[in-house]
Every structure is written in structure tokens, then in C-alpha cells.
Amino acid sequence: ECTRAVRTNLLFMSPDKPYQTLLVTSPAPSEGKTTVAASIAIAMAQTGQRVLLIDCDLRRPRIHRVFQRNDVGVTSALIDGSPASAVATETQIPNLSIIPSGPIPPNPAELFHSERFKRFLETATHAYDRVVIDTPPVVTVTDAAVISTLVDGVVLVVRAFSTRKDLTRHAIRAVSDVGGHVIGIVLNAVNFDRHEYKYHYYYY
């Protein structure tokens, strides 16, 4: 239900010009961005739209673990100059396809700066209604900031009671400084049993 709420917000946030390409990142590792990216992609596919989930975390890829496939992927397409549809794999979920990372390269940031990657993303937007991209943490490396300039919006995942506020501000600034657009933040792993979320808390 939480993911459906996020999906609804994303779909109606810009009704005149819907966000077709979404980048999901986080300030630091272990904040749940891959789970959130996969969940958003699944929720959008459930509306009947053709959705493509791309793993652009070429440093610590995770999408292939979720969907059990990583023989060809982003790096394969960039080496061969193949369109996104040529390396996309359908999943058991109707309307959802994935492109895992593929073999990990020694220079991910340089790949994302290339014209081939821009053309790769263009072929993805022509073939699918929605494209969701999982990337490395934005504060740790520059990959997410580079890709943020090529997408419609960025969703930042922060972990409740874990991610520091100054790190979150740094992440937002890292995206905005290069011209990217943070459209929202997902507060992940909220524990409603904690005192901060008790209903009586608001009476004090």
C-alpha cells in the first residue's frame, strides 16, 4: 500500500507532463533504494503501463538478485551499441521488463557521460511508457548526479532514524547543482511502534 501511494503521487504530481524517466538514489548505501526502485516499477506495471527497470548501479548492482538475471545488461548494450529493447528481459510480472547491470566495468562514471548512454536511454523511452533507473548513492560517487541530468525526476530514498540530515541535504544539493530535479523523498523503514509515531505523542 505504501508503494501504491508513492506511485499515485508520482503519477499525479505532473499530470500535464508526466514523468516518464525516474531515477532512484539515496544519500548513502544500505538505505533501501533498490527495493524502492523495484517496488515503484512493479506498482506502475500493475496499472497496465509498459515499465522498464534499469540497474545503473554498476558498482554494487542488486536488481539481478531480485529477478535472477545478469548475463547481459547495461554494459553489454553500451559496448555493442544495442537499443534498450534488445537487452531487456521480461519478468514474471506482466508489463514489467528489466535490464540488469551486466558485467561491472572499471569506469562507470565515464560510461554515463558517453553519447552511447544518452542514446541508450532514448531508445528506452521510445519503447516503454515508464523507465525507472536504480543508481549508486549520490553522495558516494558521481554516477547518480550525472544520470540525473538525463531524466525527468529524481526520487531520493532516506532511511528513518538512520540517514543524517546533513547527508540528505548534501544529496539534494549534489543533484540540484548539476541541474537535476529532486521530485520527492521516500522515508524508508519507518517503525510506527517507536514513541515518535505514537498517536498520543501529539498531545504533548
mmCIF file of C-alpha atoms in Angstrom:
data_model
loop_
_atom_site.group_PDB
_atom_site.id
_atom_site.type_symbol
_atom_site.label_atom_id
_atom_site.label_comp_id
_atom_site.label_asym_id
_atom_site.label_seq_id
_atom_site.Cartn_x
_atom_site.Cartn_y
_atom_site.Cartn_z
ATOM 1 C CA GLU A 1 0.000 0.000 0.000
ATOM 2 C CA CYS A 2 2.874 2.359 0.735
ATOM 3 C CA THR A 3 4.319 1.759 -2.721
ATOM 4 C CA ARG A 4 0.943 2.351 -4.347
ATOM 5 C CA ALA A 5 0.717 5.659 -2.502
ATOM 6 C CA VAL A 6 4.150 6.633 -3.828
ATOM 7 C CA ARG A 7 3.084 5.569 -7.325
ATOM 8 C CA THR A 8 -0.091 7.658 -7.135
ATOM 9 C CA ASN A 9 1.859 10.718 -6.025
ATOM 10 C CA LEU A 10 4.337 10.276 -8.869
ATOM 11 C CA LEU A 11 1.617 9.790 -11.484
ATOM 12 C CA PHE A 12 -0.383 12.842 -10.442
ATOM 13 C CA MET A 13 2.488 15.128 -9.482
ATOM 14 C CA SER A 14 2.811 16.400 -13.048
ATOM 15 C CA PRO A 15 -0.420 15.496 -14.918
ATOM 16 C CA ASP A 16 0.233 17.760 -17.907
ATOM 17 C CA LYS A 17 3.734 16.383 -18.491
ATOM 18 C CA PRO A 18 4.039 13.023 -16.704
ATOM 19 C CA TYR A 19 7.424 11.865 -15.507
ATOM 20 C CA GLN A 20 8.479 9.164 -17.947
ATOM 21 C CA THR A 21 12.009 8.596 -16.654
ATOM 22 C CA LEU A 22 12.633 8.340 -12.917
ATOM 23 C CA LEU A 23 15.961 7.938 -11.168
ATOM 24 C CA VAL A 24 16.006 6.380 -7.706
ATOM 25 C CA THR A 25 19.012 7.022 -5.483
ATOM 26 C CA SER A 26 19.933 7.583 -1.847
ATOM 27 C CA PRO A 27 22.468 9.656 0.073
ATOM 28 C CA ALA A 28 24.406 6.618 1.320
ATOM 29 C CA PRO A 29 24.453 2.809 0.989
ATOM 30 C CA SER A 30 22.025 0.438 2.746
ATOM 31 C CA GLU A 31 19.044 2.776 2.695
ATOM 32 C CA GLY A 32 16.781 0.570 0.556
ATOM 33 C CA LYS A 33 16.892 2.376 -2.785
ATOM 34 C CA THR A 34 16.937 -0.821 -4.879
ATOM 35 C CA THR A 35 13.918 -2.211 -3.056
ATOM 36 C CA VAL A 36 12.085 1.089 -3.520
ATOM 37 C CA ALA A 37 13.031 1.276 -7.215
ATOM 38 C CA ALA A 38 11.817 -2.283 -7.852
ATOM 39 C CA SER A 39 8.628 -1.677 -5.877
ATOM 40 C CA ILE A 40 7.809 1.525 -7.790
ATOM 41 C CA ALA A 41 8.425 -0.234 -11.106
ATOM 42 C CA ILE A 42 6.163 -3.150 -10.123
ATOM 43 C CA ALA A 43 3.412 -0.819 -8.901
ATOM 44 C CA MET A 44 3.490 1.152 -12.153
ATOM 45 C CA ALA A 45 3.418 -2.040 -14.216
ATOM 46 C CA GLN A 46 0.280 -3.080 -12.323
ATOM 47 C CA THR A 47 -1.538 -0.092 -13.832
ATOM 48 C CA GLY A 48 -1.087 -1.605 -17.309
ATOM 49 C CA GLN A 49 1.806 0.593 -18.406
ATOM 50 C CA ARG A 50 4.884 -0.867 -20.067
ATOM 51 C CA VAL A 51 7.625 -0.343 -17.491
ATOM 52 C CA LEU A 52 11.376 -0.853 -17.774
ATOM 53 C CA LEU A 53 13.563 -1.147 -14.675
ATOM 54 C CA ILE A 54 17.255 -0.461 -15.380
ATOM 55 C CA ASP A 55 20.104 -1.224 -12.995
ATOM 56 C CA CYS A 56 22.616 1.589 -13.458
ATOM 57 C CA ASP A 57 24.394 0.809 -10.218
ATOM 58 C CA LEU A 58 27.472 -0.551 -11.947
ATOM 59 C CA ARG A 59 29.446 -0.663 -8.695
ATOM 60 C CA ARG A 60 27.210 -2.786 -6.452
ATOM 61 C CA PRO A 61 24.333 -3.965 -8.669
ATOM 62 C CA ARG A 62 21.327 -5.568 -6.975
ATOM 63 C CA ILE A 63 18.486 -5.815 -9.497
ATOM 64 C CA HIS A 64 19.773 -9.135 -10.846
ATOM 65 C CA ARG A 65 19.467 -10.626 -7.347
ATOM 66 C CA VAL A 66 15.811 -9.654 -7.213
ATOM 67 C CA PHE A 67 14.973 -11.032 -10.666
ATOM 68 C CA GLN A 68 17.718 -13.687 -11.045
ATOM 69 C CA ARG A 69 19.236 -12.454 -14.304
ATOM 70 C CA ASN A 70 22.519 -10.677 -15.099
ATOM 71 C CA ASP A 71 24.157 -12.295 -18.131
ATOM 72 C CA VAL A 72 23.598 -9.275 -20.370
ATOM 73 C CA GLY A 73 22.690 -5.768 -19.363
ATOM 74 C CA VAL A 74 23.535 -2.088 -19.466
ATOM 75 C CA THR A 75 27.253 -2.536 -20.078
ATOM 76 C CA SER A 76 26.587 -5.098 -22.812
ATOM 77 C CA ALA A 77 24.282 -2.681 -24.618
ATOM 78 C CA LEU A 78 26.756 0.182 -24.360
ATOM 79 C CA ILE A 79 29.598 -1.924 -25.727
ATOM 80 C CA ASP A 80 27.534 -3.234 -28.657
ATOM 81 C CA GLY A 81 25.535 -0.046 -29.224
ATOM 82 C CA SER A 82 22.325 -2.052 -28.819
ATOM 83 C CA PRO A 83 18.964 -0.401 -28.084
ATOM 84 C CA ALA A 84 17.383 -0.944 -24.688
ATOM 85 C CA SER A 85 14.716 -3.278 -26.045
ATOM 86 C CA ALA A 86 17.395 -5.640 -27.371
ATOM 87 C CA VAL A 87 18.785 -6.400 -23.906
ATOM 88 C CA ALA A 88 15.585 -6.055 -21.869
ATOM 89 C CA THR A 89 14.161 -9.195 -20.279
ATOM 90 C CA GLU A 90 10.516 -9.742 -19.456
ATOM 91 C CA THR A 91 9.750 -10.706 -15.872
ATOM 92 C CA GLN A 92 7.017 -12.825 -14.344
ATOM 93 C CA ILE A 93 5.218 -9.580 -13.566
ATOM 94 C CA PRO A 94 3.024 -8.508 -16.505
ATOM 95 C CA ASN A 95 4.191 -5.327 -18.281
ATOM 96 C CA LEU A 96 7.500 -5.212 -16.389
ATOM 97 C CA SER A 97 10.859 -5.714 -18.086
ATOM 98 C CA ILE A 98 14.321 -5.306 -16.608
ATOM 99 C CA ILE A 99 17.820 -4.536 -17.774
ATOM 100 C CA PRO A 100 20.376 -5.645 -15.183
ATOM 101 C CA SER A 101 23.791 -4.068 -14.907
ATOM 102 C CA GLY A 102 25.694 -6.659 -16.931
ATOM 103 C CA PRO A 103 29.441 -7.124 -16.354
ATOM 104 C CA ILE A 104 30.851 -4.486 -13.999
ATOM 105 C CA PRO A 105 33.186 -2.065 -15.846
ATOM 106 C CA PRO A 106 36.262 -0.321 -14.408
ATOM 107 C CA ASN A 107 34.950 3.178 -15.262
ATOM 108 C CA PRO A 108 31.173 3.507 -14.673
ATOM 109 C CA ALA A 109 31.121 7.320 -14.478
ATOM 110 C CA GLU A 110 32.750 7.665 -17.903
ATOM 111 C CA LEU A 111 30.142 5.347 -19.433
ATOM 112 C CA PHE A 112 27.323 7.549 -18.157
ATOM 113 C CA HIS A 113 28.965 10.622 -19.680
ATOM 114 C CA SER A 114 29.039 8.966 -23.106
ATOM 115 C CA GLU A 115 26.786 9.672 -26.067
ATOM 116 C CA ARG A 116 26.062 5.953 -26.267
ATOM 117 C CA PHE A 117 24.415 6.027 -22.863
ATOM 118 C CA LYS A 118 22.262 9.003 -23.869
ATOM 119 C CA ARG A 119 21.126 7.143 -26.993
ATOM 120 C CA PHE A 120 20.529 4.039 -24.888
ATOM 121 C CA LEU A 121 18.158 5.983 -22.614
ATOM 122 C CA GLU A 122 16.410 7.497 -25.627
ATOM 123 C CA THR A 123 15.694 4.052 -27.043
ATOM 124 C CA ALA A 124 14.283 3.045 -23.653
ATOM 125 C CA THR A 125 11.855 5.978 -23.560
ATOM 126 C CA HIS A 126 10.695 5.204 -27.095
ATOM 127 C CA ALA A 127 9.965 1.560 -26.273
ATOM 128 C CA TYR A 128 8.389 1.901 -22.808
ATOM 129 C CA ASP A 129 5.824 4.081 -21.066
ATOM 130 C CA ARG A 130 7.881 4.421 -17.866
ATOM 131 C CA VAL A 131 11.564 3.924 -17.160
ATOM 132 C CA VAL A 132 12.808 3.509 -13.576
ATOM 133 C CA ILE A 133 16.571 3.663 -13.011
ATOM 134 C CA ASP A 134 18.410 2.386 -9.944
ATOM 135 C CA THR A 135 21.739 4.140 -9.332
ATOM 136 C CA PRO A 136 24.520 4.200 -6.713
ATOM 137 C CA PRO A 137 24.249 6.523 -3.695
ATOM 138 C CA VAL A 138 24.599 10.097 -4.883
ATOM 139 C CA VAL A 139 26.948 11.291 -2.144
ATOM 140 C CA THR A 140 29.356 8.384 -2.520
ATOM 141 C CA VAL A 141 30.019 8.614 -6.272
ATOM 142 C CA THR A 142 29.025 10.943 -9.125
ATOM 143 C CA ASP A 143 27.107 8.399 -11.240
ATOM 144 C CA ALA A 144 23.638 9.342 -9.983
ATOM 145 C CA ALA A 145 24.284 13.071 -10.375
ATOM 146 C CA VAL A 146 25.427 12.545 -13.973
ATOM 147 C CA ILE A 147 22.348 10.475 -14.883
ATOM 148 C CA SER A 148 20.021 12.913 -13.071
ATOM 149 C CA THR A 149 20.588 15.430 -15.869
ATOM 150 C CA LEU A 150 19.109 12.957 -18.381
ATOM 151 C CA VAL A 151 15.873 12.022 -16.576
ATOM 152 C CA ASP A 152 12.601 13.758 -15.733
ATOM 153 C CA GLY A 153 12.904 13.448 -11.984
ATOM 154 C CA VAL A 154 14.867 12.028 -9.066
ATOM 155 C CA VAL A 155 13.393 10.130 -6.113
ATOM 156 C CA LEU A 156 15.627 10.182 -3.050
ATOM 157 C CA VAL A 157 15.376 7.315 -0.554
ATOM 158 C CA VAL A 158 16.348 8.064 3.037
ATOM 159 C CA ARG A 159 16.200 5.633 5.948
ATOM 160 C CA ALA A 160 14.269 6.666 9.035
ATOM 161 C CA PHE A 161 16.369 7.191 12.198
ATOM 162 C CA SER A 162 19.492 6.319 10.201
ATOM 163 C CA THR A 163 20.250 8.793 7.409
ATOM 164 C CA ARG A 164 21.777 12.003 8.742
ATOM 165 C CA LYS A 165 20.080 15.278 7.873
ATOM 166 C CA ASP A 166 23.289 16.891 6.666
ATOM 167 C CA LEU A 167 23.912 13.931 4.344
ATOM 168 C CA THR A 168 20.397 14.267 2.924
ATOM 169 C CA ARG A 169 20.935 17.977 2.285
ATOM 170 C CA HIS A 170 24.242 17.145 0.592
ATOM 171 C CA ALA A 171 22.474 14.612 -1.648
ATOM 172 C CA ILE A 172 19.794 17.089 -2.717
ATOM 173 C CA ARG A 173 22.426 19.716 -3.399
ATOM 174 C CA ALA A 174 24.536 17.264 -5.433
ATOM 175 C CA VAL A 175 21.580 16.711 -7.770
ATOM 176 C CA SER A 176 20.398 20.313 -7.970
ATOM 177 C CA ASP A 177 23.892 21.681 -8.572
ATOM 178 C CA VAL A 178 24.136 19.817 -11.888
ATOM 179 C CA GLY A 179 20.604 20.723 -12.984
ATOM 180 C CA GLY A 180 18.813 17.580 -11.800
ATOM 181 C CA HIS A 181 15.322 17.735 -10.293
ATOM 182 C CA VAL A 182 14.513 16.020 -6.980
ATOM 183 C CA ILE A 183 10.753 15.485 -7.131
ATOM 184 C CA GLY A 184 10.360 13.775 -3.779
ATOM 185 C CA ILE A 185 11.803 11.815 -0.887
ATOM 186 C CA VAL A 186 10.751 8.360 0.264
ATOM 187 C CA LEU A 187 11.169 7.877 4.005
ATOM 188 C CA ASN A 188 12.043 4.201 4.202
ATOM 189 C CA ALA A 189 11.925 1.670 7.059
ATOM 190 C CA VAL A 190 9.715 3.760 9.341
ATOM 191 C CA ASN A 191 8.933 1.963 12.595
ATOM 192 C CA PHE A 192 5.488 3.038 13.744
ATOM 193 C CA ASP A 193 5.995 1.289 17.080
ATOM 194 C CA ARG A 194 8.571 3.866 18.099
ATOM 195 C CA HIS A 195 7.431 6.518 20.548
ATOM 196 C CA GLU A 196 7.772 9.277 17.923
ATOM 197 C CA TYR A 197 4.887 7.776 15.962
ATOM 198 C CA LYS A 198 2.514 7.010 18.791
ATOM 199 C CA TYR A 199 -0.789 8.862 18.440
ATOM 200 C CA HIS A 200 -0.624 10.238 21.980
ATOM 201 C CA TYR A 201 2.670 11.907 21.099
ATOM 202 C CA TYR A 202 0.746 14.791 19.502
ATOM 203 C CA TYR A 203 -0.936 15.654 22.765
ATOM 204 C CA TYR A 204 2.356 16.587 24.454
#
